[in-house]
Tab-separated table of C-alpha atoms in Angstrom:
chain	number	residue	atom	x	y	z
A	1	MET	CA	8.135	117.976	-14.649
A	2	PRO	CA	8.080	120.642	-17.408
A	3	ASN	CA	10.451	119.906	-20.298
A	4	ALA	CA	11.350	116.484	-18.762
A	5	ARG	CA	13.226	114.086	-21.082
A	6	TYR	CA	12.410	110.403	-21.262
A	7	GLY	CA	15.523	108.386	-20.448
A	8	TYR	CA	17.354	111.357	-18.938
A	9	VAL	CA	18.287	112.366	-15.406
A	10	LEU	CA	19.426	115.640	-13.835
A	11	THR	CA	23.240	115.846	-13.469
A	12	ASN	CA	25.897	118.509	-12.978
A	13	ASP	CA	28.109	119.533	-15.861
A	14	GLU	CA	31.695	120.729	-15.604
A	15	ASN	CA	30.476	124.230	-14.775
A	16	GLY	CA	28.371	123.036	-11.860
A	17	HIS	CA	25.089	123.480	-13.744
A	18	VAL	CA	22.256	120.962	-13.651
A	19	ILE	CA	21.661	119.440	-17.080
A	20	TRP	CA	19.712	116.522	-18.532
A	21	SER	CA	21.970	113.459	-19.056
A	22	SER	CA	21.122	110.179	-20.770
A	23	ILE	CA	21.559	106.889	-18.959
A	24	ASN	CA	22.381	103.718	-20.940
A	25	ASP	CA	21.558	100.229	-19.846
A	26	ASN	CA	24.973	99.766	-18.309
A	27	ASN	CA	24.563	102.640	-15.840
A	28	ILE	CA	23.438	101.662	-12.392
A	29	LEU	CA	21.728	104.291	-10.259
A	30	PRO	CA	23.126	104.566	-6.728
A	31	SER	CA	20.846	103.723	-3.796
A	32	GLN	CA	18.537	106.517	-2.639
A	33	SER	CA	18.735	105.436	0.990
A	34	GLY	CA	20.244	108.180	3.193
A	35	ASN	CA	20.417	110.630	0.305
A	36	ARG	CA	17.431	112.883	0.991
A	37	GLY	CA	17.675	116.315	-0.532
A	38	LYS	CA	20.421	115.289	-2.945
A	39	PHE	CA	20.420	115.050	-6.715
A	40	LEU	CA	22.116	112.793	-9.248
A	41	SER	CA	25.452	113.986	-10.479
A	42	THR	CA	27.974	112.620	-13.017
A	43	SER	CA	30.842	114.780	-11.880
A	44	GLY	CA	33.973	112.837	-10.969
A	45	SER	CA	33.555	109.108	-11.594
A	46	GLY	CA	30.130	107.596	-12.333
A	47	ILE	CA	26.708	108.702	-11.230
A	48	HIS	CA	26.262	109.606	-7.596
A	49	TRP	CA	24.060	111.678	-5.292
A	50	ALA	CA	25.253	115.243	-4.712
A	51	SER	CA	24.029	118.284	-2.768
A	52	GLY	CA	24.532	122.033	-2.909
A	53	THR	CA	23.147	125.108	-4.639
A	54	ILE	CA	21.537	124.370	-8.004
A	55	LEU	CA	21.292	126.762	-10.926
A	56	ILE	CA	18.307	125.603	-12.970
A	57	LYS	CA	18.519	125.597	-16.767
A	58	ASN	CA	17.619	123.364	-19.658
A	59	ASP	CA	20.105	121.829	-22.054
A	60	SER	CA	20.172	124.731	-24.475
A	61	THR	CA	19.611	128.030	-22.640
A	62	THR	CA	21.656	129.236	-19.704
A	63	ASN	CA	19.084	131.795	-18.447
A	64	SER	CA	16.063	129.581	-19.031
A	65	THR	CA	12.521	129.809	-17.798
A	66	PHE	CA	12.373	128.705	-14.172
A	67	TYR	CA	11.328	125.078	-13.698
A	68	PRO	CA	10.605	123.450	-10.340
A	69	LEU	CA	13.002	120.737	-9.142
A	70	PHE	CA	11.414	117.401	-8.160
A	71	VAL	CA	13.261	114.825	-6.047
A	72	PRO	CA	12.420	111.094	-6.171
A	73	ALA	CA	9.521	110.208	-3.899
A	74	THR	CA	11.708	108.071	-1.683
A	75	GLY	CA	13.879	111.047	-0.777
A	76	GLU	CA	12.198	114.003	0.963
A	77	ILE	CA	13.769	117.438	0.672
A	78	THR	CA	15.344	118.529	3.928
A	79	THR	CA	16.962	121.724	2.753
A	80	ALA	CA	17.076	123.070	-0.784
A	81	ASN	CA	18.390	126.339	-2.164
A	82	ILE	CA	17.399	126.873	-5.789
A	83	ARG	CA	18.534	129.883	-7.746
A	84	GLN	CA	17.883	131.316	-11.206
A	85	ASN	CA	18.539	134.890	-12.280
A	86	PRO	CA	16.622	136.977	-11.369
A	87	TYR	CA	14.504	134.645	-9.163
A	88	SER	CA	15.422	132.391	-6.262
A	89	PHE	CA	13.696	130.571	-3.406
A	90	SER	CA	14.449	128.172	-0.590
A	91	PHE	CA	12.304	125.578	1.204
A	92	ASN	CA	12.749	124.277	4.742
A	93	PRO	CA	10.505	121.244	5.380
A	94	SER	CA	11.251	121.165	9.096
A	95	THR	CA	9.398	124.494	9.480
A	96	ASN	CA	7.291	124.168	6.299
A	97	THR	CA	8.515	127.565	5.121
A	98	LEU	CA	9.163	128.737	1.598
A	99	SER	CA	11.314	131.826	1.202
A	100	ALA	CA	11.263	133.659	-2.092
A	101	GLN	CA	13.028	136.724	-3.362
A	102	ASN	CA	10.126	137.597	-5.673
A	103	VAL	CA	6.725	136.074	-6.471
A	104	VAL	CA	4.987	136.798	-9.780
A	105	LEU	CA	1.336	135.702	-10.053
A	106	ASP	CA	-0.036	134.333	-13.300
A	107	THR	CA	-2.658	136.637	-14.832
A	108	ALA	CA	-4.801	133.692	-15.909
A	109	ILE	CA	-8.050	133.346	-13.914
A	110	ILE	CA	-7.924	130.328	-11.603
A	111	GLY	CA	-11.041	129.040	-9.870
A	112	THR	CA	-14.759	128.890	-10.479
A	113	GLY	CA	-16.337	132.215	-11.494
A	114	ASN	CA	-15.039	135.103	-9.423
A	115	VAL	CA	-14.261	133.059	-6.303
A	116	SER	CA	-10.829	131.519	-5.736
A	117	PRO	CA	-10.468	128.005	-4.323
A	118	VAL	CA	-9.800	127.986	-0.579
A	119	ARG	CA	-6.175	128.938	0.259
A	120	LEU	CA	-5.391	129.852	-3.367
A	121	LEU	CA	-3.749	133.209	-4.032
A	122	ARG	CA	-4.378	134.472	-7.557
A	123	TRP	CA	-4.169	137.659	-9.543
A	124	ASN	CA	-7.539	139.502	-9.863
A	125	ASP	CA	-7.115	141.802	-12.828
A	126	GLY	CA	-10.682	143.165	-12.497
A	127	ASP	CA	-9.982	144.572	-9.034
A	128	GLY	CA	-6.292	145.198	-9.750
A	129	THR	CA	-4.973	143.153	-6.824
A	130	ALA	CA	-4.341	139.610	-5.610
A	131	SER	CA	-7.332	137.610	-4.311
A	132	LEU	CA	-7.108	134.949	-1.615
A	133	GLY	CA	-9.779	132.232	-1.354
A	134	LEU	CA	-11.036	132.246	2.250
A	135	LYS	CA	-12.373	129.466	4.443
A	136	GLY	CA	-15.697	128.071	3.273
A	137	GLY	CA	-15.005	128.780	-0.396
A	138	ASN	CA	-17.689	131.477	-0.663
A	139	ILE	CA	-15.659	134.695	-0.810
A	140	ASP	CA	-12.339	136.154	-1.885
A	141	LEU	CA	-10.307	138.612	0.117
A	142	ASN	CA	-9.023	141.332	-2.198
A	143	ILE	CA	-5.696	142.217	-0.644
A	144	GLY	CA	-5.338	145.895	0.262
A	145	GLN	CA	-8.936	146.702	-0.706
A	146	GLN	CA	-11.099	144.885	1.818
A	147	ASN	CA	-11.217	143.913	5.494
A	148	VAL	CA	-13.256	140.973	6.778
A	149	VAL	CA	-13.753	139.396	10.213
A	150	LEU	CA	-14.605	135.739	10.863
A	151	SER	CA	-17.562	136.068	13.255
A	152	TYR	CA	-20.155	133.957	15.099
A	153	ASN	CA	-23.872	134.087	14.199
A	154	GLY	CA	-25.739	134.646	17.471
A	155	VAL	CA	-29.045	135.653	15.872
A	156	GLY	CA	-30.786	132.259	15.936
A	157	SER	CA	-31.613	132.336	12.224
A	158	THR	CA	-29.693	132.160	8.956
A	159	LEU	CA	-28.245	135.492	7.835
A	160	SER	CA	-27.760	136.519	4.224
A	161	ARG	CA	-25.188	138.608	2.416
A	162	GLY	CA	-26.008	142.315	2.730
A	163	GLN	CA	-27.494	142.333	6.259
A	164	VAL	CA	-26.002	144.833	8.717
A	165	VAL	CA	-24.826	143.501	12.110
A	166	TYR	CA	-23.514	144.781	15.441
A	167	ILE	CA	-21.236	143.110	17.993
A	168	SER	CA	-23.418	141.678	20.771
A	169	GLY	CA	-20.728	139.687	22.603
A	170	ALA	CA	-18.144	136.976	21.979
A	171	GLN	CA	-18.318	133.233	21.281
A	172	GLY	CA	-15.467	130.770	20.760
A	173	GLN	CA	-12.861	133.546	20.569
A	174	ARG	CA	-14.881	135.186	17.802
A	175	PRO	CA	-16.990	138.347	17.818
A	176	LYS	CA	-20.663	137.364	18.180
A	177	PHE	CA	-23.066	139.478	16.163
A	178	ASN	CA	-26.758	140.257	15.937
A	179	LEU	CA	-28.863	142.252	13.478
A	180	ALA	CA	-28.344	146.005	13.859
A	181	LYS	CA	-31.212	148.505	14.013
A	182	ALA	CA	-31.123	152.306	14.360
A	183	ASP	CA	-33.985	152.671	16.856
A	184	SER	CA	-31.924	152.062	20.021
A	185	GLU	CA	-28.473	152.670	21.471
A	186	ARG	CA	-27.939	148.945	22.141
A	187	THR	CA	-28.564	147.802	18.555
A	188	ALA	CA	-26.922	150.745	16.759
A	189	ALA	CA	-23.883	152.006	18.686
A	190	ARG	CA	-21.701	148.924	18.024
A	191	THR	CA	-22.551	148.410	14.352
A	192	TYR	CA	-19.386	147.085	12.698
A	193	GLY	CA	-20.081	145.567	9.281
A	194	VAL	CA	-22.193	143.808	6.657
A	195	VAL	CA	-22.587	140.023	6.326
A	196	ASP	CA	-20.542	138.707	3.343
A	197	GLU	CA	-21.983	135.186	2.996
A	198	SER	CA	-24.910	133.035	4.113
A	199	ILE	CA	-24.267	132.063	7.773
A	200	LEU	CA	-26.330	129.442	9.586
A	201	PRO	CA	-27.299	130.061	13.241
A	202	GLY	CA	-24.546	129.003	15.620
A	203	ASN	CA	-21.971	128.969	12.794
A	204	GLU	CA	-19.059	131.166	11.770
A	205	GLY	CA	-18.876	133.285	8.663
A	206	PHE	CA	-17.244	136.398	7.310
A	207	VAL	CA	-18.423	139.977	7.871
A	208	THR	CA	-17.029	142.816	5.747
A	209	THR	CA	-15.995	145.752	7.925
A	210	SER	CA	-14.634	147.917	5.088
A	211	GLY	CA	-14.218	147.743	1.322
A	212	ILE	CA	-16.309	146.484	-1.588
A	213	LEU	CA	-19.089	143.972	-0.865
A	214	ARG	CA	-20.708	142.489	-3.969
A	215	GLY	CA	-23.148	139.854	-5.127
A	216	PHE	CA	-26.525	140.724	-3.563
A	217	ASN	CA	-29.709	142.697	-4.319
A	218	THR	CA	-29.188	146.483	-4.291
A	219	SER	CA	-31.937	147.335	-6.800
A	220	SER	CA	-33.810	149.485	-4.240
A	221	PHE	CA	-30.814	151.831	-3.963
A	222	THR	CA	-29.533	154.455	-6.403
A	223	ALA	CA	-25.902	154.096	-7.499
A	224	GLY	CA	-23.829	156.723	-5.699
A	225	SER	CA	-26.331	157.211	-2.865
A	226	GLY	CA	-25.350	157.048	0.796
A	227	LEU	CA	-26.735	154.134	2.804
A	228	TRP	CA	-27.907	154.347	6.432
A	229	LEU	CA	-28.850	151.765	9.038
A	230	SER	CA	-32.636	151.277	9.006
A	231	ALA	CA	-34.681	152.210	12.082
A	232	THR	CA	-37.597	149.976	11.021
A	233	THR	CA	-36.016	146.787	9.591
A	234	ALA	CA	-33.429	144.863	11.634
A	235	GLY	CA	-30.278	144.440	9.531
A	236	GLY	CA	-31.675	146.649	6.767
A	237	MET	CA	-30.322	149.736	4.979
A	238	THR	CA	-32.028	152.851	3.647
A	239	MET	CA	-31.055	155.884	1.570
A	240	GLU	CA	-32.813	158.228	4.027
A	241	ARG	CA	-31.008	159.211	7.235
A	242	PRO	CA	-33.241	158.266	10.200
A	243	LEU	CA	-34.483	161.234	12.226
A	244	ALA	CA	-33.912	161.661	15.965
A	245	PRO	CA	-34.370	160.021	18.372
A	246	ASN	CA	-33.236	157.239	16.005
A	247	HIS	CA	-29.478	156.845	15.516
A	248	GLY	CA	-27.718	158.033	12.355
A	249	VAL	CA	-25.330	155.169	11.435
A	250	HIS	CA	-23.762	155.596	7.976
A	251	ILE	CA	-23.113	152.157	6.432
A	252	GLY	CA	-21.507	153.113	3.126
A	253	VAL	CA	-22.285	153.983	-0.503
A	254	CYS	CA	-24.126	152.052	-3.225
A	255	VAL	CA	-21.594	151.410	-6.025
A	256	ARG	CA	-23.829	149.348	-8.317
A	257	SER	CA	-27.621	149.044	-8.290
A	258	HIS	CA	-28.579	145.521	-9.412
A	259	HIS	CA	-31.093	142.837	-8.401
A	260	SER	CA	-28.417	140.166	-7.839
A	261	ALA	CA	-24.943	141.520	-8.667
A	262	GLY	CA	-25.168	144.738	-6.651
A	263	GLU	CA	-22.155	146.295	-4.955
A	264	ILE	CA	-21.700	148.625	-1.980
A	265	PHE	CA	-18.618	150.245	-0.473
A	266	VAL	CA	-18.746	149.488	3.259
A	267	ASN	CA	-17.476	152.282	5.515
A	268	VAL	CA	-19.373	152.193	8.823
A	269	GLN	CA	-19.517	155.528	10.647
A	270	ASN	CA	-21.557	155.604	13.834
A	271	GLY	CA	-23.098	158.994	14.646
A	272	VAL	CA	-22.409	160.369	18.121
A	273	GLU	CA	-24.865	161.568	20.739
A	274	LEU	CA	-24.450	164.805	22.655
A	275	GLU	CA	-23.246	163.089	25.832
A	276	GLU	CA	-20.578	161.199	23.847
A	277	LEU	CA	-18.624	164.388	23.139
A	278	HIS	CA	-15.460	164.552	25.243
A	279	ASN	CA	-16.258	167.906	26.878
A	280	VAL	CA	-19.971	167.332	27.575
A	281	LEU	CA	-21.269	165.812	30.849
A	282	ILE	CA	-24.972	164.905	30.843
A	283	THR	CA	-26.564	163.606	34.069
A	284	SER	CA	-30.173	163.162	35.241
A	285	VAL	CA	-31.764	164.791	32.210
A	286	ALA	CA	-35.089	166.537	32.802
A	287	SER	CA	-37.511	168.138	30.376
A	288	GLY	CA	-36.610	171.788	29.773
A	289	ASP	CA	-32.915	171.430	30.702
A	290	ILE	CA	-30.352	173.627	28.917
A	291	ILE	CA	-26.600	173.182	28.341
A	292	ARG	CA	-24.337	175.611	30.251
A	293	PHE	CA	-20.531	175.869	30.272
A	294	ASP	CA	-18.755	175.221	33.588
A	295	SER	CA	-15.425	177.064	33.440
A	296	SER	CA	-14.166	175.336	36.614
A	297	ASN	CA	-13.577	172.109	34.673
A	298	ASN	CA	-14.086	173.249	31.047
A	299	THR	CA	-17.182	171.083	30.649
A	300	TRP	CA	-20.646	171.658	29.220
A	301	LYS	CA	-23.328	170.426	31.647
A	302	ASN	CA	-27.114	170.170	31.644
A	303	VAL	CA	-28.897	172.429	34.137
A	304	PRO	CA	-32.546	173.437	34.692
A	305	LEU	CA	-33.782	176.489	32.802
A	306	PRO	CA	-33.563	179.535	35.135
A	307	ALA	CA	-36.908	181.034	36.162
A	308	THR	CA	-37.729	184.243	34.268
A	309	SER	CA	-40.198	185.715	36.804
A	310	GLY	CA	-41.057	185.404	40.484
A	311	GLY	CA	-44.033	183.475	41.785
A	312	SER	CA	-47.383	185.114	42.417
A	313	GLY	CA	-47.413	187.318	45.502
A	314	ALA	CA	-49.861	186.892	48.375
A	315	THR	CA	-53.358	188.239	47.817
A	316	GLY	CA	-53.583	191.864	48.916
A	317	ALA	CA	-55.912	193.038	51.724
A	318	THR	CA	-59.493	193.888	50.796
A	319	GLY	CA	-59.838	197.541	49.861
A	320	ALA	CA	-61.882	200.020	51.913
A	321	THR	CA	-65.610	200.161	51.331
A	322	GLY	CA	-66.541	202.646	48.639
A	323	ILE	CA	-68.344	205.919	49.382
A	324	ALA	CA	-72.099	205.921	49.716
A	325	GLY	CA	-73.939	206.339	46.475
A	326	PRO	CA	-75.765	209.571	45.708
A	327	THR	CA	-79.441	210.078	46.691
A	328	GLY	CA	-81.893	208.823	44.138
A	329	ALA	CA	-83.359	211.290	41.658
A	330	THR	CA	-86.273	213.488	42.850
A	331	GLY	CA	-89.714	212.202	41.895
A	332	ALA	CA	-91.664	213.949	39.184
A	333	THR	CA	-93.678	217.099	40.168
A	334	GLY	CA	-97.368	216.436	40.733
A	335	PRO	CA	-99.936	217.947	38.392
A	336	ALA	CA	-100.894	221.622	38.863
A	337	GLY	CA	-104.150	222.412	40.655
A	338	ALA	CA	-107.191	223.477	38.660
A	339	ILE	CA	-107.451	227.157	37.747
A	340	GLY	CA	-109.996	229.069	39.745
A	341	ALA	CA	-113.120	230.375	38.030
A	342	THR	CA	-112.928	233.818	36.458
A	343	GLY	CA	-114.679	236.490	38.456
A	344	ALA	CA	-117.714	238.232	37.008
A	345	THR	CA	-117.065	241.174	34.798
A	346	GLY	CA	-117.678	244.429	36.588
A	347	ILE	CA	-120.047	246.863	35.087
A	348	GLY	CA	-118.282	249.704	33.402
A	349	SER	CA	-114.879	248.717	34.655
A	350	THR	CA	-112.811	245.558	35.067
A	351	GLY	CA	-113.836	243.466	37.970
A	352	ALA	CA	-111.467	242.377	40.725
A	353	THR	CA	-109.207	239.329	40.049
A	354	GLY	CA	-110.612	236.124	41.387
A	355	PRO	CA	-108.792	234.196	44.093
A	356	GLN	CA	-105.844	231.800	43.049
A	357	GLY	CA	-106.743	228.204	42.778
A	358	ALA	CA	-105.452	225.800	45.395
A	359	THR	CA	-102.006	224.155	44.818
A	360	GLY	CA	-102.218	220.563	43.617
A	361	PRO	CA	-100.821	217.767	45.817
A	362	GLN	CA	-97.041	216.946	45.635
A	363	GLY	CA	-96.051	214.020	43.358
A	364	ALA	CA	-94.759	210.775	44.833
A	365	THR	CA	-91.001	210.480	45.563
A	366	GLY	CA	-89.040	208.694	42.802
A	367	PRO	CA	-87.541	205.234	43.511
A	368	ALA	CA	-84.162	205.013	45.256
A	369	GLY	CA	-81.057	203.864	43.344
A	370	GLY	CA	-80.317	200.083	43.019
A	371	ILE	CA	-77.909	197.969	45.119
A	372	TRP	CA	-74.159	198.317	44.406
A	373	THR	CA	-72.583	195.253	42.697
A	374	ARG	CA	-68.808	194.496	42.422
A	375	LYS	CA	-67.555	193.534	38.940
A	376	THR	CA	-63.961	192.405	38.155
A	377	THR	CA	-64.018	191.674	34.412
A	378	THR	CA	-65.669	192.638	31.136
A	379	TYR	CA	-69.363	193.412	31.720
A	380	THR	CA	-72.352	194.918	29.836
A	381	ALA	CA	-74.470	197.105	32.125
A	382	ILE	CA	-78.258	197.341	32.226
A	383	SER	CA	-80.335	200.365	33.168
A	384	SER	CA	-80.103	201.421	36.859
A	385	ASP	CA	-76.944	199.303	37.469
A	386	ARG	CA	-74.708	200.561	40.273
A	387	ILE	CA	-71.273	199.022	39.589
A	388	ILE	CA	-68.209	198.864	41.894
A	389	ALA	CA	-65.604	198.432	39.126
A	390	ASP	CA	-62.660	196.440	40.568
A	391	THR	CA	-59.624	196.651	38.224
A	392	SER	CA	-57.104	195.072	40.630
A	393	GLY	CA	-56.696	192.150	38.178
A	394	GLY	CA	-55.949	194.466	35.254
A	395	PRO	CA	-57.786	196.909	32.962
A	396	TRP	CA	-61.129	195.819	31.537
A	397	THR	CA	-64.149	197.268	29.701
A	398	LEU	CA	-67.668	198.076	30.947
A	399	THR	CA	-70.212	198.497	28.144
A	400	LEU	CA	-73.240	200.833	28.510
A	401	PRO	CA	-76.756	199.499	27.708
A	402	ALA	CA	-77.698	199.315	24.056
A	403	SER	CA	-80.591	201.433	22.692
A	404	PRO	CA	-81.166	203.422	25.934
A	405	VAL	CA	-84.240	205.620	26.539
A	406	ALA	CA	-84.428	208.980	28.254
A	407	GLY	CA	-84.054	208.797	32.038
A	408	GLN	CA	-82.060	205.566	32.146
A	409	TYR	CA	-78.806	205.739	34.090
A	410	VAL	CA	-75.726	203.671	35.145
A	411	GLU	CA	-73.500	204.502	38.141
A	412	ILE	CA	-69.845	203.451	38.327
A	413	THR	CA	-67.433	203.843	41.261
A	414	ASP	CA	-63.727	202.960	41.560
A	415	GLY	CA	-63.394	199.579	43.316
A	416	ASP	CA	-59.545	199.509	43.366
A	417	ASN	CA	-57.445	202.218	41.699
A	418	PHE	CA	-58.382	203.499	38.234
A	419	ALA	CA	-55.047	205.363	38.162
A	420	ILE	CA	-53.125	202.022	38.091
A	421	ASN	CA	-55.517	199.881	36.039
A	422	ASN	CA	-57.885	201.983	33.932
A	423	LEU	CA	-61.520	201.207	33.205
A	424	THR	CA	-62.869	201.719	29.683
A	425	VAL	CA	-66.562	202.634	29.336
A	426	ALA	CA	-67.818	201.606	25.884
A	427	ARG	CA	-70.645	203.697	24.431
A	428	ASN	CA	-72.339	200.701	22.709
A	429	GLY	CA	-73.702	202.634	19.707
A	430	SER	CA	-74.781	205.794	21.515
A	431	THR	CA	-72.773	208.993	22.047
A	432	ILE	CA	-71.250	210.159	25.345
A	433	GLU	CA	-71.507	213.901	25.980
A	434	GLY	CA	-72.245	214.175	22.259
A	435	TYR	CA	-69.025	212.375	21.186
A	436	SER	CA	-68.798	209.118	19.291
A	437	ASP	CA	-65.918	207.922	21.489
A	438	ASP	CA	-65.493	205.567	24.429
A	439	ILE	CA	-64.441	206.929	27.829
A	440	LEU	CA	-61.237	205.914	29.716
A	441	LEU	CA	-61.549	206.382	33.521
A	442	THR	CA	-58.039	207.064	34.948
A	443	ILE	CA	-58.606	208.917	38.268
A	444	ALA	CA	-58.607	206.954	41.532
A	445	ASN	CA	-61.450	207.177	44.089
A	446	THR	CA	-63.980	208.633	41.672
A	447	THR	CA	-67.679	207.963	41.057
A	448	TYR	CA	-69.560	208.559	37.822
A	449	GLN	CA	-73.240	208.819	36.857
A	450	PHE	CA	-74.077	208.154	33.197
A	451	ILE	CA	-77.614	209.531	32.551
A	452	TYR	CA	-79.226	209.230	29.118
A	453	ASP	CA	-81.159	212.390	28.182
A	454	GLY	CA	-82.751	210.917	25.086
A	455	THR	CA	-79.920	212.071	22.798
A	456	THR	CA	-76.627	211.319	24.530
A	457	TRP	CA	-75.177	209.955	27.779
A	458	GLU	CA	-74.557	212.835	30.207
A	459	ILE	CA	-71.892	212.342	32.912
A	460	ILE	CA	-71.782	213.543	36.520
A	461	SER	CA	-68.470	212.760	38.263
A	462	THR	CA	-67.334	213.074	41.891
A	463	ALA	CA	-64.069	212.372	43.691
A	464	GLY	CA	-63.593	211.542	47.377
A	465	ALA	CA	-66.218	212.636	49.960
A	466	ARG	CA	-68.915	214.890	48.455
A	467	GLY	CA	-68.318	218.600	49.297
A	468	ALA	CA	-70.446	221.644	48.773
A	469	THR	CA	-71.900	222.112	45.356
A	470	GLY	CA	-69.575	224.262	43.264
A	471	PRO	CA	-70.468	226.587	40.483
A	472	SER	CA	-71.716	225.111	37.259
A	473	GLY	CA	-68.952	224.254	34.855
A	474	GLY	CA	-68.794	225.064	31.202
A	475	ALA	CA	-70.305	222.778	28.664
A	476	ASP	CA	-68.599	219.354	28.146
A	477	PHE	CA	-65.948	219.921	30.885
A	478	HIS	CA	-65.143	216.854	33.006
A	479	PRO	CA	-61.756	216.955	34.835
A	480	PHE	CA	-61.837	213.206	35.505
A	481	LEU	CA	-62.594	211.915	31.999
A	482	LEU	CA	-60.482	210.956	28.984
A	483	PHE	CA	-62.257	210.388	25.683
A	484	VAL	CA	-60.708	207.627	23.544
A	485	GLY	CA	-61.336	207.262	19.858
């Protein structure tokens, strides 16, 4: 007992205070039997056991430092009320409860290193709070600054401080955990903390769910950086937020970067998916779906993307056969007959004119035009082509032969409706009617002859059934042609 006196016992003085009293050889201590919870008193006659409220002091100072009261080992305390201004406490052994008006913790460090002995509550001046040594003797709980959960290791291997875990079930009335990973809903959505001590498989240990976790390797992190659940390493952390479809689970912030004495502030925040929002209903998702608001129940729902155009219509009927092509060009004129011999010169006057020579035979008829061929897309013509240009699939370009010679020709007739889908005739290096421009055919039911005269492509155009030949037009006038530059 602090300040105990050899040869002295605790007694009451005349003011009811407990004081140290000397006992000479003639004093006989009363029996302790049946006097549990009492103390020795000299009030009245002799020394006897007394009970009641005790004001603790030493023999010189009324308001002394508080000293505990010890009772002889043979007498257990049943009820004791001990009071000293300004502190007081009471102990009830039947319920093992100690009631105190105030508790002041000593500022001296108690325990080995930074960890308190199990069940010991001490003042932690470094963290500015009281620390309680938890079961196992490996960690302290800093009161008001940290939350931990005693959990069951269901991984099948030993876990180390600093590994991130999620709740996978329950075991022995404890949460059972497994290593968390951000690459799936199952291993990310229920992430709840970081392991705070080495935990063998099938054993219990503490997991920090919020607050400072210290004493492990954080050298790969930058102090002040945010930490995210890794999508590649089970139980790992990274400074880079994983990209979708991985889950974004924020674990906390690196407080100190160190190879062995690192610290992080744990504050798990699990990112939400679209369907986890309270006013979004996602069902049977299909590629290309969009989100649309349903005002009948104030909910956003996934629906297929509306079609922007109708399907292809049925193929149209085959158009009427085009008009017959024009008659082939007339064959070249045969050579002229030989000139008759000159009559003899008359004497004195001019003789009569000799008879005209016979007419030479007629030249052979020129070849007929070629067979008509239907074309539906970009095409380069050759000499003597007769093209049915079908533009029903859209406008396209027909190119005239390159480097033509005099007398070569190409015939083109409308195979659908040039007025709806035009046909462009490309000059291919030569001129058309003397112009260095292509021709755009825009009139329906028309036929065109492109004849090269050795200098330029000349054009003859007809529309509908061929009527009587009209008067010759002026130079370069074609009512069915549009020159394009």
